[in-house]
Coordinates of C-alpha atoms in Angstrom, one line a residue:
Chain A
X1 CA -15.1 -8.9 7.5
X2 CA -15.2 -8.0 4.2
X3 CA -12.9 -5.5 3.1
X4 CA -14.9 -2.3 2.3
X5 CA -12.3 -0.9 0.0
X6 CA -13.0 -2.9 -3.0
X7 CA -16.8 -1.8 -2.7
X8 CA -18.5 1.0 -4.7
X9 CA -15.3 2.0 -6.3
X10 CA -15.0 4.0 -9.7
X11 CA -18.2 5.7 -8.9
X12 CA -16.8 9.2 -10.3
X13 CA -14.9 7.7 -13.3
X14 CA -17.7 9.0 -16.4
X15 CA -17.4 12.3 -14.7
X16 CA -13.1 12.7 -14.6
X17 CA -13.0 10.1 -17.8
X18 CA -10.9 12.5 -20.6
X19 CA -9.2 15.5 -18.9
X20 CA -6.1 15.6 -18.6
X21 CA -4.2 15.4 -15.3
X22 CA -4.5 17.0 -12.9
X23 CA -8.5 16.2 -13.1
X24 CA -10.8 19.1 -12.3
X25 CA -12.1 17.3 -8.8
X26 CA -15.7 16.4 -9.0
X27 CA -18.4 16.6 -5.8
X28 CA -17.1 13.7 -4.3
X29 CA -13.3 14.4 -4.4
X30 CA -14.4 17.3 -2.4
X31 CA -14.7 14.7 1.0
X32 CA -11.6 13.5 0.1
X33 CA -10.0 17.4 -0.1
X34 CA -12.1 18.7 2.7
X35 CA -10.5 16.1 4.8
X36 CA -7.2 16.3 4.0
X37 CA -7.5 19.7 4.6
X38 CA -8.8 19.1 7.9
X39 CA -5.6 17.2 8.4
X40 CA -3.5 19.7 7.1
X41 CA -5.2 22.3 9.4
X42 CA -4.0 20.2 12.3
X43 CA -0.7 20.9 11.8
X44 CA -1.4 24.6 11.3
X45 CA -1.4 24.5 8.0
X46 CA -3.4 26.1 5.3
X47 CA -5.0 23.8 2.7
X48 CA -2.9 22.6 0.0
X49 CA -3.5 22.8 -4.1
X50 CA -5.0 19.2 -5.2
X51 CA -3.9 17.5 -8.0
X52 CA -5.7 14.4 -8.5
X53 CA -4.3 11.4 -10.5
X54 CA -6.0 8.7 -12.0
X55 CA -3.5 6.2 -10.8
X56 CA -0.5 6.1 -8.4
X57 CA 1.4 5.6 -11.7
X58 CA 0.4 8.7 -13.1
X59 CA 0.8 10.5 -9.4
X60 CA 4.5 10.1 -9.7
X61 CA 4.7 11.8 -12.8
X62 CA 2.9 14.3 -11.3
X63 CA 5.3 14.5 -8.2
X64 CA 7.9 14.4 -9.9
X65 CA 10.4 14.2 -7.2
X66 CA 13.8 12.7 -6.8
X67 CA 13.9 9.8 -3.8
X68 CA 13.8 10.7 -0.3
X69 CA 16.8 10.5 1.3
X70 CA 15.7 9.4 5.1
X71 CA 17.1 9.0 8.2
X72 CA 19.2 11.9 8.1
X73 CA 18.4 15.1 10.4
X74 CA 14.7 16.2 9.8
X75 CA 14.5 19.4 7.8
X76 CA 11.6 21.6 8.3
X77 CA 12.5 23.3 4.9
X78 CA 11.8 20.4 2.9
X79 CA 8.7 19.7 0.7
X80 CA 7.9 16.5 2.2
X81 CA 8.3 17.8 6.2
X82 CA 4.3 18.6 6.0
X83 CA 4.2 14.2 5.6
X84 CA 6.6 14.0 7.8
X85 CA 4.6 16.0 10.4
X86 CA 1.4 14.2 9.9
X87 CA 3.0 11.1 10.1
X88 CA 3.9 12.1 13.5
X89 CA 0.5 12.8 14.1
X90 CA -1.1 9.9 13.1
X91 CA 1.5 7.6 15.5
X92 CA 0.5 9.5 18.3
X93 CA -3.1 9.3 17.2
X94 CA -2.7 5.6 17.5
X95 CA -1.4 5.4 20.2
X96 CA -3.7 7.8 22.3
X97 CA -6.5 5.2 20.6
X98 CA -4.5 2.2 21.1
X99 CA -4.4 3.2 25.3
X100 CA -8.1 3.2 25.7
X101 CA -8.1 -0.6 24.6
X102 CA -7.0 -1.5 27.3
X103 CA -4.4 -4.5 27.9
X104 CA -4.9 -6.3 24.2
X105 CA -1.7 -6.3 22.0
X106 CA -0.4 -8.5 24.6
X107 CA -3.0 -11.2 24.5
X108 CA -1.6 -14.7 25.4
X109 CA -0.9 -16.7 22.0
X110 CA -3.4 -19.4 23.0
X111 CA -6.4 -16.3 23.2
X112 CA -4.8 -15.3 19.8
X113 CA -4.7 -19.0 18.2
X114 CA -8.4 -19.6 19.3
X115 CA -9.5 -16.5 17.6
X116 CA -7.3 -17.8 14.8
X117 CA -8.3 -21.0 14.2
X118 CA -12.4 -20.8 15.3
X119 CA -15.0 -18.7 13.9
X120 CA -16.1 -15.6 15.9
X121 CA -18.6 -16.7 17.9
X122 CA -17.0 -20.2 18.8
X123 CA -13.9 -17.9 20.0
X124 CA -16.4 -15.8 22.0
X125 CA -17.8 -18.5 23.8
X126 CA -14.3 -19.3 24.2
X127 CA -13.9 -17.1 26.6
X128 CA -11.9 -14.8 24.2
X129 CA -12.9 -10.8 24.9
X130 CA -14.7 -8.9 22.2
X131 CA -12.0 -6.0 22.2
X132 CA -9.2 -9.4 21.7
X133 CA -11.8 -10.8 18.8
X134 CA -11.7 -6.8 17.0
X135 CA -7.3 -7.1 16.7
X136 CA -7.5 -10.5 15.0
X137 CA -10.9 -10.3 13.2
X138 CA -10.7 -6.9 12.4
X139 CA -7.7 -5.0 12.2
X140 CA -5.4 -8.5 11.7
X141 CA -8.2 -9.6 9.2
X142 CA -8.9 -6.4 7.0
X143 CA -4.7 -6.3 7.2
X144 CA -4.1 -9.6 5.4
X145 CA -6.7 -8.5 2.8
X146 CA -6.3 -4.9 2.5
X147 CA -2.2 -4.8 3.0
X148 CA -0.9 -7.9 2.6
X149 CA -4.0 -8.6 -0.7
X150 CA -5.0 -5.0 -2.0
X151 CA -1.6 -3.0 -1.9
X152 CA 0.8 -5.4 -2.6
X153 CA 0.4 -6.3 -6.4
X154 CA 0.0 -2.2 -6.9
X155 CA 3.3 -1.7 -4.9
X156 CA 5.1 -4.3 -7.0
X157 CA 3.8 -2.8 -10.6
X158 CA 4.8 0.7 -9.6
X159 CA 8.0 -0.3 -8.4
X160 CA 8.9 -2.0 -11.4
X161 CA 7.5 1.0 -13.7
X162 CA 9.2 3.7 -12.4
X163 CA 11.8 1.9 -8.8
X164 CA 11.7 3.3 -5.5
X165 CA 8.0 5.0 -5.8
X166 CA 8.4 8.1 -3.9
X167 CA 8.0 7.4 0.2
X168 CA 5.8 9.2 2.8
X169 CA 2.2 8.5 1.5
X170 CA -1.1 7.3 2.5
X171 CA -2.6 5.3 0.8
X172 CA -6.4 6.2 1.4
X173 CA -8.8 3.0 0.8
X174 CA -6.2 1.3 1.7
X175 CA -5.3 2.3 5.2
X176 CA -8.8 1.4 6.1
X177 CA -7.0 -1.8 8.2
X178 CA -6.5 0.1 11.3
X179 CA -9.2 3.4 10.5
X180 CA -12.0 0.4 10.3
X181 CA -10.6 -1.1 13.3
X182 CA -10.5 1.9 15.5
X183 CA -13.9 3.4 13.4
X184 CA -15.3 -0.2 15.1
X185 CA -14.2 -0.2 18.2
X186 CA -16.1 3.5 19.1
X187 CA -19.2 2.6 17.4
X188 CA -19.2 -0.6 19.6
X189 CA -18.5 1.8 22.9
X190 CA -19.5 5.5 22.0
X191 CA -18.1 7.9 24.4
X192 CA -14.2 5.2 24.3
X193 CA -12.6 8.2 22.4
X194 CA -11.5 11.6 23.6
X195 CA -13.5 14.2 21.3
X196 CA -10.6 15.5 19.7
X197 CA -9.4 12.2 18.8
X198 CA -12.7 11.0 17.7
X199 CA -12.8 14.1 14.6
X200 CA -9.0 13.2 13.9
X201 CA -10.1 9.4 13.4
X202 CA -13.4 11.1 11.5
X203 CA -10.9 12.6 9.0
X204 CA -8.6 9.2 8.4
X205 CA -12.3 7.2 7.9
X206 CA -13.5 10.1 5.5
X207 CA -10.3 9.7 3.5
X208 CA -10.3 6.2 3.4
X209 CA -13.8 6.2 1.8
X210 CA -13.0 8.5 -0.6
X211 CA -9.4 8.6 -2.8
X212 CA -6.6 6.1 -3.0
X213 CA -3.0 7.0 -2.4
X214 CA -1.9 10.1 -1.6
X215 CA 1.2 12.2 -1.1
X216 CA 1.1 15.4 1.2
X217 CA 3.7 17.7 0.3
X218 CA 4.3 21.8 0.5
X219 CA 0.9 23.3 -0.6
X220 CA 0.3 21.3 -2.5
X221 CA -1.3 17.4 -2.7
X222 CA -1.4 14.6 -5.0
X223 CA -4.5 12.4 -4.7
X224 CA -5.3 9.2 -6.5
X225 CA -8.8 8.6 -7.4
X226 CA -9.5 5.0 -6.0
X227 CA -9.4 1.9 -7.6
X228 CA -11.8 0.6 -10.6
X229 CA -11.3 -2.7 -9.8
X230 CA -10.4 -5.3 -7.5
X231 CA -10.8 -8.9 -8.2
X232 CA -10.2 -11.0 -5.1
X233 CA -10.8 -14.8 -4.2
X234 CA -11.1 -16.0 -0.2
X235 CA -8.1 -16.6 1.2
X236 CA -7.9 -20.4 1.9
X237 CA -8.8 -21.4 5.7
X238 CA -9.7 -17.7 6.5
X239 CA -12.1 -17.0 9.2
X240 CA -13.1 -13.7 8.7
X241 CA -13.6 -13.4 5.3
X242 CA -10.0 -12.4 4.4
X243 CA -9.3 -12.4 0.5
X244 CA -6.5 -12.5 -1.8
X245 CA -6.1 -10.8 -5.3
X246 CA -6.0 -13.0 -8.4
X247 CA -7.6 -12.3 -11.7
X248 CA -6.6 -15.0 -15.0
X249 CA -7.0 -11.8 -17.4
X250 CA -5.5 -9.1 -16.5
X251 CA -4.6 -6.6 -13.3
X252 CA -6.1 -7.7 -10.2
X253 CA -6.5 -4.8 -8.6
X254 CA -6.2 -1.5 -11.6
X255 CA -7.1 1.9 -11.8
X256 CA -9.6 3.9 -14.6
X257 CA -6.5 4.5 -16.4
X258 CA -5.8 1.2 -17.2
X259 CA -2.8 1.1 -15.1
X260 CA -2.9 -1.7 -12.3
X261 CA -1.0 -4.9 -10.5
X262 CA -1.1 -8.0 -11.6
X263 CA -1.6 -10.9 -9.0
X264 CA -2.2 -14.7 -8.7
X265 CA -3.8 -16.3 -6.7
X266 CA -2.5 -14.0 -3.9
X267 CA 1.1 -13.7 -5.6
X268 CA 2.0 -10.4 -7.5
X269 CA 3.3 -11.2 -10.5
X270 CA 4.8 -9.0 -13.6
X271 CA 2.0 -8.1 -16.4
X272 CA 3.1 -11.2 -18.5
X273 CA 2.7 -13.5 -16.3
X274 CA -1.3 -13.3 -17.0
X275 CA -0.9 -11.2 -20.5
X276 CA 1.6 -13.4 -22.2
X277 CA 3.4 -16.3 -20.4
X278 CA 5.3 -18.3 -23.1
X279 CA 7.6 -21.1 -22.1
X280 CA 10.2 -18.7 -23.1
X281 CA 9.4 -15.6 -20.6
X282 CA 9.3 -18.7 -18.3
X283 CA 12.6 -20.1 -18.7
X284 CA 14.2 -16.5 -18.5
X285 CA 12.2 -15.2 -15.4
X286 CA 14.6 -16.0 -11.8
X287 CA 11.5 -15.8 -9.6
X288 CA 11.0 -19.2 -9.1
X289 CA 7.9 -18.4 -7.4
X290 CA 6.5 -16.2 -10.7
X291 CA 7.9 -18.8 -12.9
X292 CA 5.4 -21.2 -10.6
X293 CA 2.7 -18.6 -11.1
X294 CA 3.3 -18.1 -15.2
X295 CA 3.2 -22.2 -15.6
X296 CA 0.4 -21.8 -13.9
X297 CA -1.4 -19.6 -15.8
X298 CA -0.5 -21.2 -18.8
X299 CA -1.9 -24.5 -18.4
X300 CA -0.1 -27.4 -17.0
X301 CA -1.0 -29.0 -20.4
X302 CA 0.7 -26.3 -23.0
X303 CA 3.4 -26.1 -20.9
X304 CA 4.8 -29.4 -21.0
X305 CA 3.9 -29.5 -24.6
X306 CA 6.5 -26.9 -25.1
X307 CA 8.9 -27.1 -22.3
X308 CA 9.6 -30.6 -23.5
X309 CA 9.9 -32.1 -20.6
X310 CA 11.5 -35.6 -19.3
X311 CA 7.9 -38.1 -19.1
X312 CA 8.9 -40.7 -16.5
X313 CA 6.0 -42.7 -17.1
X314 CA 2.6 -43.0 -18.4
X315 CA -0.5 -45.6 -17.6
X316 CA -3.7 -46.2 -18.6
X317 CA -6.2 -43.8 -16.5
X318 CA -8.7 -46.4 -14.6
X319 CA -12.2 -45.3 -15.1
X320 CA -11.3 -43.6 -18.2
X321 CA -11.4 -45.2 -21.0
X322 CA -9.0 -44.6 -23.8
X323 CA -7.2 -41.6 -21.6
X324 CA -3.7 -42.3 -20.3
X325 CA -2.0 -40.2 -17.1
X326 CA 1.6 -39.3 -17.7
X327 CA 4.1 -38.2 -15.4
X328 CA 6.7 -36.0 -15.7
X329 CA 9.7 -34.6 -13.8
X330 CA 10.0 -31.0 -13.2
X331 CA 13.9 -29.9 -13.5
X332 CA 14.7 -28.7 -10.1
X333 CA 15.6 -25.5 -11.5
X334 CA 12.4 -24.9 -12.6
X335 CA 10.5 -25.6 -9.9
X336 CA 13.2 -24.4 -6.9
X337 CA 12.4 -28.0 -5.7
X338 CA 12.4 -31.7 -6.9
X339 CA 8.6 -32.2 -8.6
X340 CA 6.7 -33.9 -10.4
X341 CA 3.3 -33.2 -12.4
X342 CA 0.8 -35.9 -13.4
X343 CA -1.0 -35.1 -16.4
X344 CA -4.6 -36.1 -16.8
X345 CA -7.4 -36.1 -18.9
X346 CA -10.9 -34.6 -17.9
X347 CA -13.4 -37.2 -17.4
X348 CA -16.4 -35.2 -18.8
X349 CA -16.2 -33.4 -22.4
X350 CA -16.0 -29.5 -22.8
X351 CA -18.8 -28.0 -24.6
X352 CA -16.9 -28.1 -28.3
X353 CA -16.6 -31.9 -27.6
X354 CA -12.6 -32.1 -26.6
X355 CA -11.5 -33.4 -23.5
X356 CA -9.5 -30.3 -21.0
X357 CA -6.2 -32.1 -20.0
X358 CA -5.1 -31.0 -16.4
X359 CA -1.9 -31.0 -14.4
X360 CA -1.6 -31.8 -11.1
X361 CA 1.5 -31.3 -9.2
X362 CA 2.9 -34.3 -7.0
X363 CA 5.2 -35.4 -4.8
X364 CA 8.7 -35.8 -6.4
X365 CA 9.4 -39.5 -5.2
X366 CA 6.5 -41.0 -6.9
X367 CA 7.3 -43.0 -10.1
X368 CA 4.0 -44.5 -11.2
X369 CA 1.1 -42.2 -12.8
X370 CA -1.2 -44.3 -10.9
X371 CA 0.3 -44.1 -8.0
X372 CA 0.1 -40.5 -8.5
X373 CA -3.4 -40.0 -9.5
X374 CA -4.2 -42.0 -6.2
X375 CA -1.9 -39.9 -3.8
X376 CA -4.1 -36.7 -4.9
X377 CA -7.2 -38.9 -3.5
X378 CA -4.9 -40.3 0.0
X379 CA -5.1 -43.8 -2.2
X380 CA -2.4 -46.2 -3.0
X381 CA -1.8 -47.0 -6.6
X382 CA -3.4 -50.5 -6.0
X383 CA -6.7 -48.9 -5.0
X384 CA -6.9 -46.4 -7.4
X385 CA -6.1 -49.0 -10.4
X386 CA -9.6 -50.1 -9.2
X387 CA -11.8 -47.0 -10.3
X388 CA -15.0 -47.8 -12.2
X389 CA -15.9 -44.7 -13.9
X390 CA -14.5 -40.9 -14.0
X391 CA -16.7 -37.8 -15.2
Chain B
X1 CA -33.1 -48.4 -10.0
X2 CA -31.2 -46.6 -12.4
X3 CA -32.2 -43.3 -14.0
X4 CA -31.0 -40.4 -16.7
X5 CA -29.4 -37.3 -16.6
X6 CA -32.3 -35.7 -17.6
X7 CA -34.8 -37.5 -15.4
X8 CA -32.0 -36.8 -12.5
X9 CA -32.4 -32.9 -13.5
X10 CA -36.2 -33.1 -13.6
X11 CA -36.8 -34.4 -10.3
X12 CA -34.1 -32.8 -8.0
X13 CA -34.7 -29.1 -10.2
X14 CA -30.3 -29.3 -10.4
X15 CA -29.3 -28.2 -13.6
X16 CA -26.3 -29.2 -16.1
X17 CA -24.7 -27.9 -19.5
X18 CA -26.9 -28.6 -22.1
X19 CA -23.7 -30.2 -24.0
X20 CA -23.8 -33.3 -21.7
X21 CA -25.8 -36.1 -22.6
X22 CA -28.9 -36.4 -21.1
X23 CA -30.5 -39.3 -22.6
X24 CA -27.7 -42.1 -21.3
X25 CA -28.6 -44.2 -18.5
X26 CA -26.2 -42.8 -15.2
X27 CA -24.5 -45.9 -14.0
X28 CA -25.3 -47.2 -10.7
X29 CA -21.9 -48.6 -9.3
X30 CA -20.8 -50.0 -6.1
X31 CA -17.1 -49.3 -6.5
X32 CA -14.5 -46.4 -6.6
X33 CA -16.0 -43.5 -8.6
X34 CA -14.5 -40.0 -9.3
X35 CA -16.4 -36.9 -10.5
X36 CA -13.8 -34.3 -11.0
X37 CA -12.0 -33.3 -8.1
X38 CA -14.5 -35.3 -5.9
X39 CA -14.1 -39.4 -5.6
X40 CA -16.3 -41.4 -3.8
X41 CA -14.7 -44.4 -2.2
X42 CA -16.4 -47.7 -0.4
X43 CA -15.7 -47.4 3.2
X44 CA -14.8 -50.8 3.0
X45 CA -11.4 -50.2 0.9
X46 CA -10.0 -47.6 3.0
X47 CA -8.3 -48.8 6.5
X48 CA -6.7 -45.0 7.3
X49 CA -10.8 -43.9 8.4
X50 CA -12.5 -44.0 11.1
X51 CA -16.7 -43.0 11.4
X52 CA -17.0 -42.7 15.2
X53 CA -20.3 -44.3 17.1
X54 CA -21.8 -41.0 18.4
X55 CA -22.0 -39.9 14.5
X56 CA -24.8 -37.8 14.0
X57 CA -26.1 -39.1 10.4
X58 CA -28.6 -36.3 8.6
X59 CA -31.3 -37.3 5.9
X60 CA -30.2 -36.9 2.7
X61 CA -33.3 -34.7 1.4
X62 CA -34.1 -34.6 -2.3
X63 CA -32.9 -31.1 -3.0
X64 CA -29.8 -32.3 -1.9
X65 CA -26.5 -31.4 0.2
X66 CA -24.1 -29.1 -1.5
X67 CA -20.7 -30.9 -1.0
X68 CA -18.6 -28.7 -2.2
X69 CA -18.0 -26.0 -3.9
X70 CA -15.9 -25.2 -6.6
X71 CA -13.0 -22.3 -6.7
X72 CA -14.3 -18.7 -7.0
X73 CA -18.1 -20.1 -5.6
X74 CA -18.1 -22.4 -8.8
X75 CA -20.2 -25.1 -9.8
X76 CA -20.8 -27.4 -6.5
X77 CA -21.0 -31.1 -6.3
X78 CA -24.6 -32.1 -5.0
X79 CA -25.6 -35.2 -3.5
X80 CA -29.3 -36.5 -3.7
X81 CA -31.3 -39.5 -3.3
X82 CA -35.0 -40.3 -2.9
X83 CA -36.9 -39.4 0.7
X84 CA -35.7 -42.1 3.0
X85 CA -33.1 -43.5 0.9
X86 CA -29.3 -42.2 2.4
X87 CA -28.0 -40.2 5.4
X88 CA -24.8 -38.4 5.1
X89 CA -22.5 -37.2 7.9
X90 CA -19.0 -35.1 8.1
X91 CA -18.4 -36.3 11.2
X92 CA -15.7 -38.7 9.7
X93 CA -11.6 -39.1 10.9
X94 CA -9.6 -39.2 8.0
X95 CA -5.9 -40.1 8.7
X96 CA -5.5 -38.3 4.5
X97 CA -7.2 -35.5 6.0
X98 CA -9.2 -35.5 2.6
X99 CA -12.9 -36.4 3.6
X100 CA -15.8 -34.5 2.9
X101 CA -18.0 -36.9 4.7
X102 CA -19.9 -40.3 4.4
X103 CA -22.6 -41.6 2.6
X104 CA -24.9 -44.5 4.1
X105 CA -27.5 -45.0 1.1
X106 CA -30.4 -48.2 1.4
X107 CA -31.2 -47.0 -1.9
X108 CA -29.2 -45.6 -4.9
X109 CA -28.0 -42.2 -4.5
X110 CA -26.1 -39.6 -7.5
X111 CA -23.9 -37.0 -7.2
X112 CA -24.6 -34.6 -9.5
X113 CA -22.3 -31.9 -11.0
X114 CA -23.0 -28.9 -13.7
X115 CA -20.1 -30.0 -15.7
X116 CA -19.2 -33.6 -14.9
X117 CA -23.3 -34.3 -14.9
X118 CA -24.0 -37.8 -13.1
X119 CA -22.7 -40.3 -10.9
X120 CA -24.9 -43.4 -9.9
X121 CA -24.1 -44.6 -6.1
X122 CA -25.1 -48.0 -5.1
X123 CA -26.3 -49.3 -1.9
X124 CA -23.4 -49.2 0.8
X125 CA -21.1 -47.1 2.9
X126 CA -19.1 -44.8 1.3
X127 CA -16.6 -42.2 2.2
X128 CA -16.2 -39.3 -0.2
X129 CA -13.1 -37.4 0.1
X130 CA -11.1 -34.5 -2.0
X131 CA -8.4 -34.3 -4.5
X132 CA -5.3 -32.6 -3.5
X133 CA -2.1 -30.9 -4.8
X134 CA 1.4 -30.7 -3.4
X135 CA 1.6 -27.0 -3.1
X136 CA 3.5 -24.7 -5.7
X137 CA 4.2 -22.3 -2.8
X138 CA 7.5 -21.7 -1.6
X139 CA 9.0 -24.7 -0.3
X140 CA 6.3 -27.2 -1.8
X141 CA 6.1 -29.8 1.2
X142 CA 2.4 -28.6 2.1
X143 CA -0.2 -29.6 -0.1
X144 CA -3.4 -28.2 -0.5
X145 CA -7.1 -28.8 -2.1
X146 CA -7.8 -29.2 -5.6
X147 CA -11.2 -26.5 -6.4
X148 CA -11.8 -27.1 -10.1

């Protein structure tokens, strides 16, 4: 299922595109007001100034409120007790929604790895139950992509522009994980859903269509328009169309504003990492897994022309005439591991006539480029020395 | 039978980058042959896979099967050969966990790729398997498939 969050978005941007923050709210930010409202009304309250941002960077300069200090004694006189209250409300929401499933949440783990490992309607015939096939292929599936793809690279750039971001929000679009999930299970069995519960999960599904993050506070409540783009590639093995976030050029998920997260391949990564990696940057960073990412990005090919790096060997490339494979060691501290990368020349030529040179990683015990070239096939160095012809 | 890369693009309707040359006669080879991150590898080499009896072998038709597909629903390798002329299954055991499936061509068959262009199969079994990577995740002991 394909997350619906990174669909129609930055619909209202010519419209808000220019004005200063807080943006007059345009015709559509009125569903996203006119629910929140709803939800404030819940609580008894009346409806709250809106101040919408273009991004969540720009909401906490609109906040502008020191860091919550939780866990000590609620106090109702606080700004943030109105989040604190709906917060409340949503759990028990959930839970009133969550009873009328039924038993699943306790599903046996074999149930759970069929509807892991087969598609849909191979798990049905399984034997697996439609409402057990909604938690993984729904609510699990829109998590991994939504949550663990969507949010993540945003959460990461705004907590290194600005630290802690300040707590108790929603996060609109992207709380559709469990909104969609329940939104599916009542249009699947009208009628599952107490009245009262189904307007409340009306509200969360109106909101999640129509603003990003947002923070309710005291009368008043900062809304972020949604995001402008998302860029997103399927998630490797996935079943139910999960995705991840990666985008070569620059924030894979960003706002109108220009403000976004940067991400590759599924990892969130700091804005040089895709804008600027230089060997230097690399050698610095103590990620191991961004300084992974930032080689990466900048080419297996100019990174070991600058890193300098030990070659351990190079061979003639079989089936490739007048190209050579080199191998070189990756120090350990690097790569957080022993490894080795095989460098190799395309077998086809570019469109400006030059050759693109590749790097493949490989396992750290190999000592031969052929060798290596054939283990990225499942070959032995013997039968790869006997390849005819590359393109 | 051996053919060019633009007569190849004619008859199956593929197209490729108008950089490659089309004019050069596409070598028809019986041996190992790579074409990017695909390699195509007589069955007869390999002693780690196994094609089982009950096999269910599909016509290789000439607008081809898409073999795979490149990362971000790239370019995709295609296989084609003449009416008649090869059957391909994916019904294969590979021990390397690397196959794509096998080839069984009477007659040649190409593989055909936007960027790589052509590659000439001769008459035989072959199996044709995937390039992989040891993975730069955390803890780099899994590997995983190359997509260029």
């Amino acid at each position: 299922m394909r997350p619906t969050s990174t669909a129609g978005t930055g619909r209202r941007r010519s419209a808000t595109s220019g004005c200063g923050p807080p943006c007059t709210p345009n015709p559509p930010t009125g569903n996203a007001e006119r629910a929140i409202t709803g939800l404030y009304a819940l609580l008894g309250r009346r409806r709250p100034r809106f101040h919408w941002a273009a991004s969540p960077r720009q909401a906490v300069d609109l906040l502008d409120e020191p860091p919550l200090r939780l866990g000590g004694p609620v106090d109702p006189a606080a700004p943030w007790h109105v989040a604190h209250q709906l917060a409340d409300a949503a759990h028990r929401l959930a839970g009133r929604l969550d009873e009328r499933a039924g038993p699943v949440g306790t599903f046996w783990w074999t149930t759970e790895r069929i509807v892991r490992t087969r598609p849909p309607a191979d798990a049905l015939a399984a034997g697996v139950s439609l409402a057990e096939l909604l938690v993984v292929g729904v609510r699990n599936s829109l998590g991994r992509s939504v949550h663990d793809g969507l949010r993540t690279p945003l959460r990461a750039a705004l907590t290194e522009a600005v630290g802690e971001p300040p707590g108790l929000r929603w996060h609109g679009q992207h709380d559709a994980p469990w909104v969609a999930y329940h939104d599916v299970r009542r249009r699947l069995r009208p009628g599952l859903f107490h009245p009262d519960d189904d307007r409340q999960v009306d509200l969360w599904a109106d909101i999640a269509r129509s603003c990003g993050w947002w923070w309710p506070r005291e009368d008043v409540c900062v809304v972020t328009e949604r995001t402008g783009v998302a860029h997103t590639e399927a998630l490797p093995g996935a079943l139910h169309g999960e995705v991840r976030t990666h985008n070569r050029h620059g924030p894979a998920v960003g706002y109108a504003d220009g403000w976004g997260g940067h991400s590759w391949h599924g990892t969130a990564v700091p804005a040089w990492v895709i804008e600027e990696p230089t060997v230097e940057r690399i050698g610095a960073e103590r990620n191991v897994e961004v300084r992974r990412c930032a080689i990466e990005r900048l080419g297996w090919d100019a990174y070991l022309d600058q890193a300098r790096l030990t070659l351990v060997a190079e061979a003639a490339d079989p089936g490739n005439p007048g190209c050579r494979l080199q191998l070189y060691d990756l120090p350990q501290h690097v790569w957080g591991t022993p490894a080795r990368v095989l460098l190799a020349v395309n077998g086809s030529v570019e469109r400006d006539g030059h050759r693109r040179r590749y790097g493949l990683s490989v396992p750290a015990d190999l000592d031969d480029p052929v060798a290596a070239a054939g283990w990225s096939y499942g070959l032995s160095g013997e039968q790869y020395a006997r390849l005819l012809r590359r393109t | 039978m051996s053919m060019t890369l633009e007569e190849l693009t004619d008859r199956t309707g593929l197209t490729v980058l108008d950089h490659l040359e089309q004019q050069v006669r596409i070598p028809v080879v019986d041996g190992l042959q790579a074409q990017g991150d695909l390699i195509v590898i007589p069955l007869a080499v390999l002693d780690d896979v196994d094609v089982p009896a009950r096999a269910r072998w599909r016509p290789v038709p000439p607008s081809g099967v898409e073999l795979l597909r490149g990362a971000a629903g790239g370019n995709p390798h295609t296989l084609v050969a003449e009416p008649g002329a090869a059957e391909w299954t994916t019904e294969v055991h590979d021990r390397q966990r690397l196959a794509v499936g096998v080839l069984r061509a009477t007659r040649p068959a190409y593989l055909i790729h936007s960027e790589h262009g052509g590659s000439g199969i001769a008459p035989g079994t072959y199996l044709v398997r995937r390039q992989r990577e040891r993975s730069t995740q955390r803890g780099g002991q899994a590997d995983f498939l190359v997509a260029d």
